[in-house]
Structures are given as structure tokens and as C-alpha cells.
Amino acid sequence: MCGIVGYVGGRPCRDILFRGLRKLEYRGYDSAGISLIHKGRFDLLHSVGNLDRLESVLHQMENGSTVGIAHTRWATHGRPSNENAHPHTDCSGRFAIVLNGIVENYLALRAELEVEGHSFTSETDAEVVAHLLERSYDGSLREAVAAAFQRMEGHFTFVAVTIEEPETIVAVRKETPLVVGLGEGEYFVASAVSAFLAETRTVIFPDDAELVVVTRGGVEVTTMDGLAVEHAPEVVDWDEDAAEKGGYETFMLKEIHEQPVALADTLSQRMSRDGLVCLDGLGITDDEIRALQQVVIVACGTSYHAGLVGKYALERWARLPVEIDVASEFRYRDPVMGPNTLCIAISQSGETADTLAAMRAARTAGARILAITNIVGSQVTREAHGVLFTRAGLEIGVAATKTFLTQVLAVQLLSLYMGQVRETVALDKVRALTDELRHIPTLLNSYLDSGPAADIERVAAAYAKNRFFLYLGRNIGLPVALEGALKLKEISYIPTESYAAGEMKHGPIALLEDGSPVVVVATDSHVYDKLVSNVQEVKARGAHVIAVASEGNVGASVMADEVFYVPAVDEMLSPLLGVVPLQLFAYYAAKANGESVDQPRNLAKTVTVE
Ligand code: F6R
């Protein structure tokens, strides 16, 4: 996440940059900063907290400069603090940069630079870029940026300025957004069009690994080797609201499409070169993991469904007894646990009152606590012994989508890691699974790019007037069914029941009548044949079956009335793909019924009450 904006032109730009940040605030707001080039030196301003805090100190900065860069941060590496806020500078104070994304090899680069005598002032991955520029600068910022880019691994966009070339900004991207705004004698670079939409609507969208050099004279785009690249300017006709949503009609749809990047960010630096899982800084030692006798998972809502995936994964790979409960129930139980119990608390916001209370109850009962959360500095991080961060970026849609997927990935990584440490899963198996995991962001990206939405929208519109849906799944498919059903009920208000398919005959089957829609999670698994028998039982009662199945399953279209195919992966990883068509299905059903998708009634993004 993070939002970045830069300006070169003829007007004093302090306030222009600040207004740009305001439009990017949805991308993160734990700290912010601006750097202007003024009278041959940098004028720098940082503040911790949201943009109101930066605004309250903005007057400390003169508004005379016509070149500058600015950043609003969503912390990944290093807590929110003045030191970690961007822009970052080098040792000589001649270069300043802002960065969005993750520099995966920053530790190696930092070590290399420190040996050469560079000293660092922050804990961030981004600061290495300023020092790389300092090291390679030889009269051309463009060339120094190219040299830095070629040393960096990961996915990021960065924008650099130097007092040596006070009228120039250079920007480059790799798998994260960058847009250039073309005004009258003034130019903008930003993470999203919304940052400068009030100033210009003429834009170019550079590709990965292209160098964008912006001066008052214009914008030049080149390859790394200096060959000119032409991008025809486009005029965006989005309104400001749509621009913040990156052109998507809602935040939820945007966030569904951000899932490949969210997964890639969450995977970043968590797999070693030899294919094993490495979770440095977990806060729970390997000896503690070896001594564990029990795991207890507590969470609420969608996070509880991610926890259920964790139950299957931990049992299979770490061979530990796993108990899971919704936090609001757990907190009032009298659980039996001790020092060899690990309590995993999952909360995207890190502030859910019930989850915090459940953590405290587990702690009082003697357990070690590991929190999985998306928010650096949130309350769960303060109260847990250890933390595993998801890196989904800020989620604005009330219905959780990308945070769910990254929680699922986090529990899978944790389970594999614990299996590795406890020697309960063969290392070859770990390697095979991490190899699959590495490819899942790309698979999901191709899946979303292949345009499944049109078909899903058609089916959702056809069924949206039904007043009841039954969702079924078995084994690792069950949490996917539960999550799909929750998504539908919370944004479309259609009552749903979600059940373990084998349990359906013990009651819920009575709800079915001719034409009742039944959504079945039928991705490939060792219980697939059992699930097919359950599907026959619902079909015999006249139900219409909508299935999520793995590509290549030719029988699925015989079994079901409608099939949403997803790429086939190891069954334990299948929730990472299988839930996505169900998110889209819920989305389009709500849309067909004219509901407010991003702000469903009665719900809140952070539930800090009991
Ligand atoms: C559903 C949803 C909620 C949350 C639940 C827990 O889309 O978002 O069910 O999952 O309120 O919230 P966190 O994860 O913040 O503890």
C-alpha cells in the first residue's frame, strides 16, 4: 500500500502535494511526509498519524518550492514513527525518495551498504533506495535510479529527487501502480489518478521497468538502456470518487482485484531460496513450537473462517490437536490450557473487542499468544507474545475480501512452518507447497484477468431474487462455503445457511424445494466423491446447483447447473482460489438487488464493542 505523489511545475507545490495525499489517504495513514527542494536544499516534514496531523504542522514548511514529493504510509517494515515515515534521505542529504511496495532484498542491500559505510536512520526497506542512489550517482539521476532499480527485488514504485538536479523527478515502477499527470507546464507522478485529478485529467500509464523523467520541460519515458518509449496520453473521465477506487465501481471490487498483490506482499520474504518457510521475528521460538501440545484458534466472522483453514492445515502439517472457537464464546468459557498451548488470535483490524478478550482469557490460562493481523501497531500486536502480519494493505469495503485471503495464506505459512520445525511434514512436501504458493498470485491474477466476472454476474443476476441460499462444502472446502455464505448475507441481505455437506441430511435438507439454489465448493480434494454424493441428494430434491470446481474437472458441468472454474492447486491451498468466485458472486447478487456494497447496513469495519 502507501500513497505517493510528486510535482514539478511553476506553482508553489506544498499544498498541491498535500491535497494529493488527501486523495490517497485510503492507501494508508499511519504517518506521512513531504520533501520540497527549496533554495538548493531539502525542506523535509514528517508526522506520525493521519493526514490531519501533517496538516497541523504544514505551516512549518515554506510554500515557495515548485518541486517536491510526498507520501502517506501504510507500515510494512518498521512501526509508524517519524524515523520510518517517508521521504527517506541518504547519508549526504542530497537524495530523497518515496516508495510504495516492498523491497524484498533490502536486508542484503542494507548489509552491503553498511559495510561501505552508509548509516541508516530508519527500520524501513525503502531507505536502501536513497543510499543506492547516493552510491551510484554520477551526474544523472535517471542513471542512478536505473542502477538502483536493477539491484532491487520485490514489487514497488519509487520516486526520487536530488538537490543536484533540482528541477527533476525520476519515477519507476515494478508491479505496483504509477501514473503520470500532464498539465500545462506542470507534471505529476502518483500512485493513483485521484491524487491530481483536480489539476489535470491527461495521463500516461508507464509500464514496469520504464524510467520516467519529469522536468518543467516535459516528461520523458525510456527503457533502462535509455531507449525512448512513447505512451499516447489518455484522458480520464472518471469522477473523483471513481478515481479513488482506481476506476472500479466500488472498493470491494477493487479489493477483490488487489488480492494477487496482497498475496504476493504477504508471501514476500517468507520463503527461503531452498523452498522452506521462514517466519523470522514470529515471537514464538522454535523450541516453544516443538514443545507445543495444543493449538487454540480464536477469531470472529471472516477471520474465524480463515482460522478454520488453519485448523485443517495445522492438523495435517504440524500434527497438533487444534481447537477453534468464535472469540465471543471462547471468552466466557473455562478453557483448559497451559504453557504448551499456543493460542492463535486472528483479526484483520487488530482491535476487535471479543478477540482481544479471548486473547486475554487464553493468556490468563497460561497459553502463549500469537496474533495474525493486518494492522501494524494495533491492540492485538501489543498484547500478543508474537505477531504474524498479513500485508493486504488498507481494506475499505466493509465486507472483508483481501484481508481474508491473506489471513488464509498466513495460517497456511504458519502451519507449514510449524510442521517444518516439528519435523511432522517432509521437507520435500514443504518445497512442493511453497513452489505452488509462489505461483498463486500469478495464477489468481490470470484468473481475474480472464474475465470470470461476466459469467458470475450473469448467474448472480439470475438467482439474486431467491430468498434463500444453502452453501455446502467438505473438509478444506467447508470454510470456503462458510465465507461465501457470509459474504452473500452481509452485502445482499439474502438469508443463507452454510453447512458441512455430509451434515446436511441431518436437518437443513428440509429447507430445500424445487429450484432452491445450493452453492457447492467442489474443488478437487480427497473428499470430492463424498461431496458428489451429497450434491446428488440435493439435486434429487429439485435444487439448482452452482458449483466452484477445479479446472479440468469435466464431470462438474454434469453435476451442477452452473460451474465457476478456478485453477487447480493442492487441495490444502484451494481456499486461496476457491473463495474468489464466491466473493464475486455475492458482489454481483448485491449489485443486482441494488444494495450498497461497500457500506452494508448495520455493519462496521472495526468492531470495538462486545
Ligand atoms: C465480514 C467481516 C467480519 C470481520 C469480523 C472480525 O466480511 O469483515 O465478519 O471478519 O468483524 O473482524 P476482525 O478481523 O477485524 O477481527
XYZ file of C-alpha atoms and ligand atoms in Angstrom:
626
model
C 0.000 0.000 0.000
C 1.059 3.623 0.705
C 0.295 6.599 -1.498
C 2.919 8.638 -3.310
C 2.725 11.878 -5.243
C 5.299 14.157 -6.865
C 5.128 17.531 -8.606
C 7.306 19.603 -10.944
C 5.949 22.848 -12.363
C 5.662 26.560 -11.957
C 3.474 26.802 -8.866
C 4.430 26.510 -5.193
C 3.636 22.851 -4.584
C 3.444 22.259 -0.827
C -0.334 22.491 -0.771
C -0.753 20.763 -4.139
C 1.159 17.774 -2.764
C -0.821 17.798 0.458
C -4.129 17.829 -1.437
C -2.789 14.906 -3.489
C -2.017 12.985 -0.303
C -5.544 13.625 0.958
C -6.875 11.817 -2.091
C -4.529 8.910 -1.433
C -5.232 8.648 2.271
C -7.294 5.496 1.715
C -3.994 3.775 0.817
C -2.624 4.211 4.326
C -2.463 6.801 7.043
C -0.138 5.814 9.863
C 2.403 8.511 9.033
C 3.123 10.936 6.239
C 5.747 13.302 4.901
C 6.690 15.842 2.266
C 10.054 16.799 0.821
C 10.472 20.009 -1.180
C 13.584 21.249 -2.937
C 13.997 24.779 -1.716
C 16.906 27.131 -2.333
C 19.249 24.269 -3.185
C 18.427 22.070 -0.196
C 15.688 19.766 1.031
C 12.908 21.001 3.214
C 11.512 17.888 4.962
C 8.426 17.418 7.077
C 7.294 14.166 8.697
C 4.464 13.378 11.062
C 3.090 10.266 12.740
C -0.626 9.579 12.444
C -3.108 10.502 9.770
C -3.022 13.493 7.453
C -4.763 15.762 9.955
C -1.531 15.583 11.932
C 0.560 16.513 8.921
C -1.837 19.342 8.110
C -1.491 20.738 11.615
C 2.282 21.172 11.124
C 2.254 22.027 7.422
C 2.717 25.737 8.159
C 6.238 24.900 9.463
C 7.238 24.325 5.860
C 7.643 27.244 3.464
C 5.422 27.094 0.409
C 7.920 28.518 -2.093
C 9.205 25.383 -3.800
C 7.949 24.191 -7.181
C 9.405 20.645 -6.965
C 8.553 18.042 -4.356
C 7.499 14.532 -3.395
C 5.115 13.311 -0.704
C 3.972 10.063 0.886
C 1.245 8.674 3.106
C 2.333 5.432 4.723
C 0.804 2.076 5.498
C 3.519 0.419 7.582
C 5.037 -2.874 6.475
C 8.664 -2.723 7.632
C 9.044 -0.788 10.855
C 6.404 0.661 13.150
C 4.737 4.008 12.447
C 7.238 6.653 13.634
C 8.876 9.843 12.426
C 12.056 7.937 11.545
C 10.154 5.408 9.438
C 7.943 7.966 7.698
C 8.870 8.771 4.086
C 10.515 10.622 2.324
C 13.823 8.947 3.166
C 17.185 10.536 2.504
C 20.753 9.283 2.068
C 23.781 9.973 4.293
C 24.812 13.085 2.351
C 21.317 14.576 2.392
C 21.386 15.014 -1.399
C 18.750 12.427 -2.351
C 15.187 11.888 -1.173
C 12.783 9.131 -2.150
C 9.248 7.918 -1.507
C 8.333 4.285 -2.099
C 5.196 2.193 -2.287
C 5.539 -1.605 -2.109
C 8.199 -3.907 -0.739
C 11.919 -4.201 -1.457
C 12.347 -7.893 -0.785
C 16.137 -7.986 -0.705
C 16.510 -4.873 1.439
C 18.302 -6.686 4.260
C 21.038 -7.891 1.926
C 21.294 -4.437 0.304
C 21.354 -2.729 3.662
C 24.138 -5.004 4.922
C 26.144 -4.323 1.757
C 25.668 -0.549 2.081
C 26.509 -0.561 5.800
C 29.785 -2.331 5.086
C 30.561 0.506 2.683
C 29.936 2.988 5.499
C 26.345 4.105 4.856
C 24.400 4.720 8.006
C 20.659 4.169 8.233
C 18.164 6.122 10.269
C 15.017 4.030 9.805
C 13.863 0.408 10.014
C 12.248 0.560 6.578
C 13.056 -1.368 3.437
C 12.639 1.878 1.452
C 15.636 3.708 2.889
C 18.069 1.486 0.977
C 16.935 3.213 -2.209
C 18.217 6.625 -1.087
C 21.601 5.089 -0.233
C 21.744 3.167 -3.507
C 21.236 6.482 -5.339
C 23.933 8.130 -3.263
C 26.327 5.302 -4.123
C 25.741 5.247 -7.869
C 25.055 8.907 -8.671
C 27.437 10.216 -11.269
C 25.751 13.316 -12.613
C 22.488 11.711 -13.797
C 19.557 10.951 -11.506
C 17.977 8.896 -14.287
C 21.015 6.628 -14.451
C 21.281 6.375 -10.669
C 17.617 5.309 -10.495
C 18.239 2.726 -13.222
C 21.222 1.354 -11.288
C 19.223 1.176 -8.051
C 16.247 -0.437 -9.768
C 18.431 -3.154 -11.203
C 19.666 -4.110 -7.728
C 16.208 -4.218 -6.164
C 13.933 -7.279 -5.874
C 10.257 -7.175 -4.977
C 7.354 -5.096 -6.173
C 7.437 -1.357 -5.696
C 7.129 2.094 -7.196
C 9.549 4.786 -6.134
C 10.036 8.453 -6.921
C 13.399 10.155 -6.426
C 14.664 13.735 -6.296
C 18.113 15.199 -5.759
C 19.338 18.672 -4.937
C 21.980 18.134 -7.664
C 19.179 18.358 -10.282
C 16.629 20.498 -8.502
C 14.087 20.617 -11.336
C 13.875 16.865 -11.967
C 11.843 13.969 -10.606
C 12.511 10.376 -11.643
C 9.983 7.578 -11.079
C 9.944 3.873 -11.821
C 7.560 1.020 -11.110
C 7.571 -2.750 -10.793
C 4.194 -4.457 -10.412
C 2.703 -1.582 -8.401
C 0.866 1.483 -9.701
C 2.364 4.631 -11.202
C 0.516 7.242 -13.222
C 1.878 10.470 -14.691
C -0.326 13.562 -14.990
C 0.350 16.044 -17.807
C -0.734 19.601 -17.004
C 0.043 22.998 -18.575
C 3.750 23.431 -17.811
C 3.399 21.206 -14.767
C 3.575 17.473 -14.223
C 2.562 14.970 -11.561
C 3.511 11.426 -10.673
C 1.317 9.444 -8.287
C 0.016 6.082 -7.126
C -3.433 6.911 -8.460
C -5.068 9.459 -10.746
C -7.160 10.778 -7.870
C -4.035 12.472 -6.447
C -4.032 15.101 -9.215
C -7.446 14.823 -10.844
C -8.351 18.318 -9.678
C -5.362 19.648 -11.699
C -5.318 17.541 -14.873
C -7.103 14.615 -16.486
C -4.464 13.903 -19.143
C -2.326 10.976 -18.097
C 0.087 8.308 -19.173
C 0.442 4.933 -17.525
C 4.112 3.819 -17.710
C 4.923 0.113 -17.809
C 7.130 -1.814 -15.434
C 10.855 -1.050 -15.580
C 10.465 2.183 -17.546
C 12.238 5.303 -16.304
C 10.006 8.346 -16.094
C 11.985 11.597 -16.041
C 9.859 14.641 -15.254
C 11.075 18.236 -15.580
C 9.343 21.561 -16.206
C 10.055 20.938 -19.891
C 8.029 17.750 -20.032
C 8.056 14.012 -19.408
C 10.475 11.553 -20.978
C 9.980 7.817 -20.665
C 12.824 5.461 -21.521
C 13.821 1.861 -21.088
C 16.561 1.024 -18.601
C 19.002 1.290 -21.515
C 17.865 4.795 -22.370
C 15.747 3.991 -25.441
C 12.787 6.366 -25.741
C 9.331 4.880 -25.138
C 6.169 6.549 -26.426
C 2.940 6.395 -24.428
C -0.031 8.093 -26.005
C -1.630 10.395 -23.422
C -5.103 9.304 -22.287
C -7.845 11.491 -20.898
C -9.575 10.010 -17.878
C -13.218 10.846 -17.496
C -13.614 9.325 -14.036
C -15.158 11.402 -11.341
C -13.053 11.904 -8.214
C -14.876 9.198 -6.312
C -14.242 6.630 -9.052
C -10.604 7.689 -9.225
C -10.022 6.783 -5.593
C -11.440 3.404 -6.431
C -8.905 3.056 -9.267
C -11.711 3.022 -11.824
C -13.648 0.219 -10.072
C -17.237 0.938 -9.172
C -16.746 0.019 -5.514
C -13.912 -0.519 -3.060
C -14.997 -4.133 -2.630
C -14.497 -4.865 -6.330
C -11.176 -3.039 -6.300
C -10.069 -5.009 -3.255
C -11.080 -8.317 -4.851
C -8.802 -7.400 -7.749
C -5.995 -6.380 -5.386
C -5.828 -9.897 -3.974
C -2.933 -11.125 -6.144
C -0.742 -8.242 -4.916
C -1.926 -8.720 -1.326
C -0.915 -12.394 -1.506
C 2.440 -11.556 -3.087
C 3.106 -8.994 -0.330
C 2.173 -11.454 2.399
C 4.433 -14.120 0.894
C 7.325 -11.722 0.469
C 10.486 -12.783 2.333
C 8.690 -15.680 3.990
C 10.160 -18.409 1.823
C 13.862 -19.125 1.697
C 15.757 -19.788 -1.506
C 15.772 -23.514 -0.724
C 11.975 -23.567 -0.663
C 11.379 -23.684 3.086
C 9.167 -21.351 5.070
C 10.966 -18.722 7.142
C 8.966 -16.664 9.596
C 11.601 -14.507 11.238
C 10.507 -12.420 14.172
C 7.492 -14.581 14.979
C 7.993 -14.035 18.703
C 7.458 -17.742 19.414
C 10.703 -19.728 19.452
C 11.314 -22.979 17.614
C 11.781 -24.702 20.988
C 8.370 -23.462 22.067
C 6.872 -24.747 18.817
C 8.476 -28.170 19.361
C 7.114 -28.346 22.918
C 3.518 -27.490 21.925
C 0.777 -29.905 22.882
C -2.243 -27.992 21.652
C -3.340 -25.061 19.494
C -6.437 -22.967 20.134
C -7.645 -20.538 17.462
C -9.918 -17.611 18.328
C -11.431 -15.084 15.924
C -14.707 -13.585 14.706
C -16.619 -13.611 11.425
C -14.489 -13.858 8.328
C -11.325 -14.150 10.412
C -12.880 -17.207 12.092
C -13.264 -18.789 8.655
C -9.566 -18.191 7.979
C -8.939 -19.824 11.369
C -10.874 -22.899 10.221
C -8.500 -23.259 7.280
C -5.740 -23.082 9.894
C -7.292 -25.957 11.840
C -7.122 -28.283 8.819
C -3.618 -27.099 7.898
C -2.172 -27.340 11.423
C -3.580 -30.809 11.968
C -2.265 -32.029 8.666
C 1.182 -30.442 8.689
C 2.060 -29.716 12.327
C 0.226 -32.789 13.716
C -1.180 -30.888 16.659
C -4.639 -31.075 18.208
C -6.412 -27.879 17.211
C -9.469 -26.351 18.779
C -11.220 -23.333 17.286
C -13.929 -21.134 18.701
C -15.556 -17.806 17.938
C -13.963 -15.288 20.282
C -17.275 -14.102 21.763
C -17.944 -17.634 23.048
C -14.404 -18.538 23.987
C -14.023 -15.526 26.266
C -16.723 -16.825 28.619
C -15.628 -20.462 28.682
C -13.322 -22.065 31.177
C -10.733 -23.359 28.723
C -8.165 -25.942 29.703
C -4.769 -24.775 28.517
C -1.248 -24.265 29.777
C 2.252 -23.164 28.798
C 2.356 -25.721 25.987
C -0.769 -24.291 24.385
C -0.473 -21.805 21.550
C -3.452 -19.505 21.143
C -3.671 -18.011 17.648
C -5.840 -14.893 17.563
C -6.824 -13.731 14.071
C -8.124 -10.217 13.482
C -7.609 -8.074 10.395
C -8.242 -4.842 12.318
C -6.384 -5.997 15.414
C -8.960 -4.142 17.502
C -11.958 -6.499 17.740
C -13.123 -6.410 21.345
C -14.182 -10.079 21.542
C -10.915 -11.307 20.033
C -8.894 -9.177 22.443
C -10.908 -10.534 25.376
C -10.402 -14.117 24.154
C -6.648 -13.500 23.885
C -6.579 -12.197 27.445
C -8.525 -15.230 28.687
C -6.064 -17.562 26.966
C -3.133 -15.644 28.397
C -4.566 -15.848 31.895
C -4.970 -19.596 31.392
C -1.229 -19.771 30.666
C -1.120 -20.024 26.862
C 1.387 -18.360 24.528
C -0.393 -15.924 22.215
C 0.301 -15.381 18.539
C -1.699 -12.695 16.740
C -2.335 -12.643 12.995
C -3.335 -9.160 11.928
C -3.172 -6.689 9.073
C -2.557 -3.577 11.142
C 0.875 -2.640 12.462
C 0.629 -1.137 15.947
C -2.941 -2.402 16.562
C -4.009 -3.552 20.009
C -3.551 -7.290 19.350
C 0.091 -6.634 18.497
C 0.592 -5.041 21.909
C -0.984 -7.896 23.830
C 0.394 -10.945 21.990
C 3.725 -12.700 22.578
C 4.252 -12.796 18.836
C 2.736 -11.391 15.651
C 2.446 -12.576 12.078
C 1.397 -9.723 9.819
C -0.714 -10.102 6.742
C 0.111 -7.436 4.213
C -3.177 -6.855 2.478
C -2.941 -3.086 2.534
C -5.800 -0.989 3.737
C -9.222 -2.548 3.225
C -12.078 -0.078 2.951
C -15.015 -2.222 1.817
C -16.765 -3.409 4.976
C -17.026 -6.950 3.649
C -13.565 -8.459 4.106
C -12.048 -9.893 0.926
C -8.307 -9.361 0.518
C -7.710 -9.474 4.263
C -9.410 -12.893 4.345
C -7.242 -14.267 1.576
C -4.059 -13.052 3.241
C -5.179 -14.500 6.600
C -5.667 -17.854 4.882
C -2.186 -17.573 3.420
C -0.741 -16.586 6.801
C -2.238 -19.608 8.598
C -1.012 -21.872 5.809
C 2.517 -20.466 6.062
C 2.418 -20.757 9.849
C 1.186 -24.354 9.698
C 3.879 -25.330 7.216
C 6.499 -23.591 9.322
C 5.389 -25.357 12.475
C 5.373 -28.686 10.604
C 8.899 -27.972 9.381
C 10.138 -27.173 12.895
C 8.347 -30.142 14.470
C 9.513 -32.414 11.613
C 5.972 -33.605 11.037
C 5.925 -32.765 7.341
C 8.525 -33.945 4.828
C 10.755 -31.131 3.599
C 10.091 -32.201 0.005
C 6.406 -31.669 0.642
C 7.111 -28.212 2.087
C 9.150 -27.362 -1.004
C 6.415 -28.572 -3.343
C 3.835 -26.490 -1.488
C 5.927 -23.314 -1.303
C 6.585 -23.698 -5.003
C 2.823 -23.750 -5.595
C 2.317 -20.843 -3.203
C 4.889 -18.790 -5.083
C 2.790 -19.124 -8.224
C -0.609 -18.483 -6.699
C -0.541 -14.649 -7.001
C 0.149 -15.007 -10.740
C -2.498 -17.736 -11.106
C -5.051 -15.568 -9.345
C -4.082 -12.571 -11.437
C -4.557 -14.527 -14.659
C -7.842 -15.881 -13.334
C -9.152 -12.373 -12.608
C -7.792 -11.058 -15.932
C -9.508 -13.858 -17.826
C -12.804 -12.127 -17.061
C -14.756 -14.635 -14.943
C -16.849 -11.712 -13.696
C -19.128 -11.587 -16.731
C -20.267 -15.176 -16.263
C -20.529 -14.849 -12.493
C -22.540 -11.641 -12.882
C -24.941 -13.394 -15.255
C -25.527 -16.260 -12.788
C -25.776 -13.911 -9.794
C -28.355 -11.739 -11.562
C -30.386 -14.813 -12.465
C -30.508 -16.044 -8.853
C -30.450 -12.763 -6.906
C -34.185 -12.695 -6.285
C -34.096 -16.028 -4.422
C -34.841 -15.549 -0.754
C -32.604 -18.363 0.498
C -29.278 -19.964 -0.442
C -27.690 -23.097 1.001
C -23.867 -23.294 0.828
C -22.135 -26.662 1.158
C -18.522 -27.776 1.430
C -16.494 -30.559 2.987
C -13.125 -30.586 4.704
C -10.961 -27.675 3.475
C -13.891 -26.625 1.245
C -16.098 -26.012 4.287
C -14.500 -22.705 5.399
C -14.815 -21.530 1.801
C -18.544 -22.337 1.817
C -18.974 -20.576 5.181
C -17.162 -17.492 3.919
C -19.055 -17.434 0.609
C -22.356 -17.590 2.512
C -21.308 -14.833 4.925
C -20.339 -12.573 2.011
C -23.725 -13.080 0.368
C -25.757 -12.450 3.509
C -23.824 -9.400 4.683
C -23.940 -7.404 1.457
C -27.141 -8.633 -0.201
C -29.170 -9.420 2.972
C -30.290 -12.723 1.445
C -30.564 -15.364 4.211
C -28.040 -18.153 3.785
C -27.280 -21.367 5.590
C -23.821 -22.900 5.279
C -23.162 -26.460 6.215
C -20.732 -29.316 6.095
C -22.211 -31.203 3.132
C -22.321 -34.511 4.987
C -24.284 -32.943 7.828
C -26.974 -31.509 5.570
C -29.090 -34.640 5.640
C -29.434 -34.250 9.415
C -31.684 -31.214 9.101
C -31.046 -28.446 6.562
C -32.123 -30.631 3.659
C -35.677 -29.998 4.863
C -35.308 -26.394 3.650
C -34.886 -27.421 0.029
C -37.645 -27.276 -2.508
C -37.864 -27.189 -6.264
C -35.460 -24.551 -7.584
C -33.692 -23.773 -4.267
C -30.166 -22.535 -5.101
C -27.379 -24.563 -3.497
C -23.792 -23.334 -3.815
C -21.252 -26.144 -3.559
C -17.497 -25.809 -3.068
C -16.375 -28.733 -5.200
C -12.698 -28.053 -5.831
C -10.511 -31.170 -6.164
C -9.942 -32.923 -2.835
C -9.764 -36.325 -1.198
C -13.454 -35.984 -0.235
C -14.627 -34.933 -3.692
C -16.524 -38.195 -4.334
C -18.277 -37.907 -0.967
C -19.295 -34.378 -1.846
C -20.678 -35.509 -5.209
C -22.982 -37.948 -3.353
C -24.243 -35.057 -1.197
C -24.860 -32.992 -4.318
C -26.943 -35.834 -5.767
C -29.040 -35.737 -2.597
C -29.854 -32.038 -3.070
C -30.479 -32.451 -6.782
C -32.942 -35.232 -6.023
C -34.926 -32.580 -4.094
C -35.059 -30.282 -7.128
C -32.288 -27.888 -6.025
C -30.325 -25.856 -8.574
C -26.622 -26.413 -8.031
C -23.979 -23.711 -8.528
C -20.526 -25.264 -8.119
C -16.992 -23.946 -7.721
C -14.774 -26.603 -9.325
C -11.157 -27.070 -10.321
C -10.248 -26.513 -13.961
C -10.083 -29.832 -15.768
C -12.974 -31.362 -13.822
C -15.161 -32.383 -16.740
C -17.741 -34.025 -14.501
C -18.594 -30.773 -12.721
C -20.767 -29.457 -15.529
C -22.779 -32.690 -15.484
C -23.277 -32.469 -11.724
C -24.087 -28.753 -11.496
C -26.367 -26.305 -13.309
C -23.669 -23.629 -13.250
C -19.924 -24.059 -12.690
C -17.314 -21.461 -11.781
C -13.946 -22.984 -12.629
C -10.794 -21.955 -10.764
C -7.180 -23.062 -11.372
C -6.382 -26.452 -9.835
C -3.908 -26.408 -6.932
C -3.058 -28.647 -3.969
C -6.289 -29.183 -2.048
C -4.925 -27.564 1.121
C -4.199 -24.369 -0.830
C -7.517 -24.428 -2.725
C -9.296 -21.843 -0.479
C -6.941 -19.185 -1.900
C -8.612 -19.551 -5.286
C -11.960 -21.164 -4.490
C -13.326 -18.285 -2.438
C -12.780 -15.656 -5.141
C -15.741 -16.599 -7.410
C -17.925 -16.650 -4.289
C -16.815 -13.122 -3.377
C -17.720 -12.045 -6.909
C -20.998 -13.953 -6.779
C -22.014 -12.175 -3.557
C -20.899 -8.884 -5.051
C -22.957 -9.205 -8.223
C -26.008 -10.558 -6.393
C -25.961 -7.493 -4.112
C -25.460 -5.232 -7.098
C -28.325 -6.872 -8.989
C -30.519 -6.123 -5.978
C -29.324 -2.509 -5.848
C -27.625 -2.776 -2.444
C -24.837 -0.525 -1.140
C -21.943 -2.952 -1.405
C -19.214 -1.003 0.399
C -21.345 0.017 3.333
C -23.835 -2.710 4.179
C -26.403 -1.835 6.795
C -25.724 -2.441 10.496
C -22.073 -3.418 9.977
C -18.786 -1.712 10.877
C -15.264 -2.364 9.705
C -13.835 -2.447 13.210
C -15.957 -3.887 15.998
C -14.634 -2.497 19.252
C -17.704 -3.317 21.321
C -18.643 -6.609 22.892
C -17.052 -9.892 7.306
C -16.195 -9.211 8.251
C -16.367 -9.501 9.685
C -14.992 -9.489 10.388
C -15.157 -9.611 11.901
C -13.826 -9.685 12.603
O -16.812 -9.505 5.996
O -15.382 -8.419 7.870
O -17.016 -10.704 9.902
O -14.247 -10.553 9.899
O -15.872 -8.489 12.377
O -13.071 -8.556 12.337
P -11.506 -8.546 12.583
O -10.895 -9.475 11.594
O -11.111 -7.127 12.379
O -11.283 -9.011 13.987
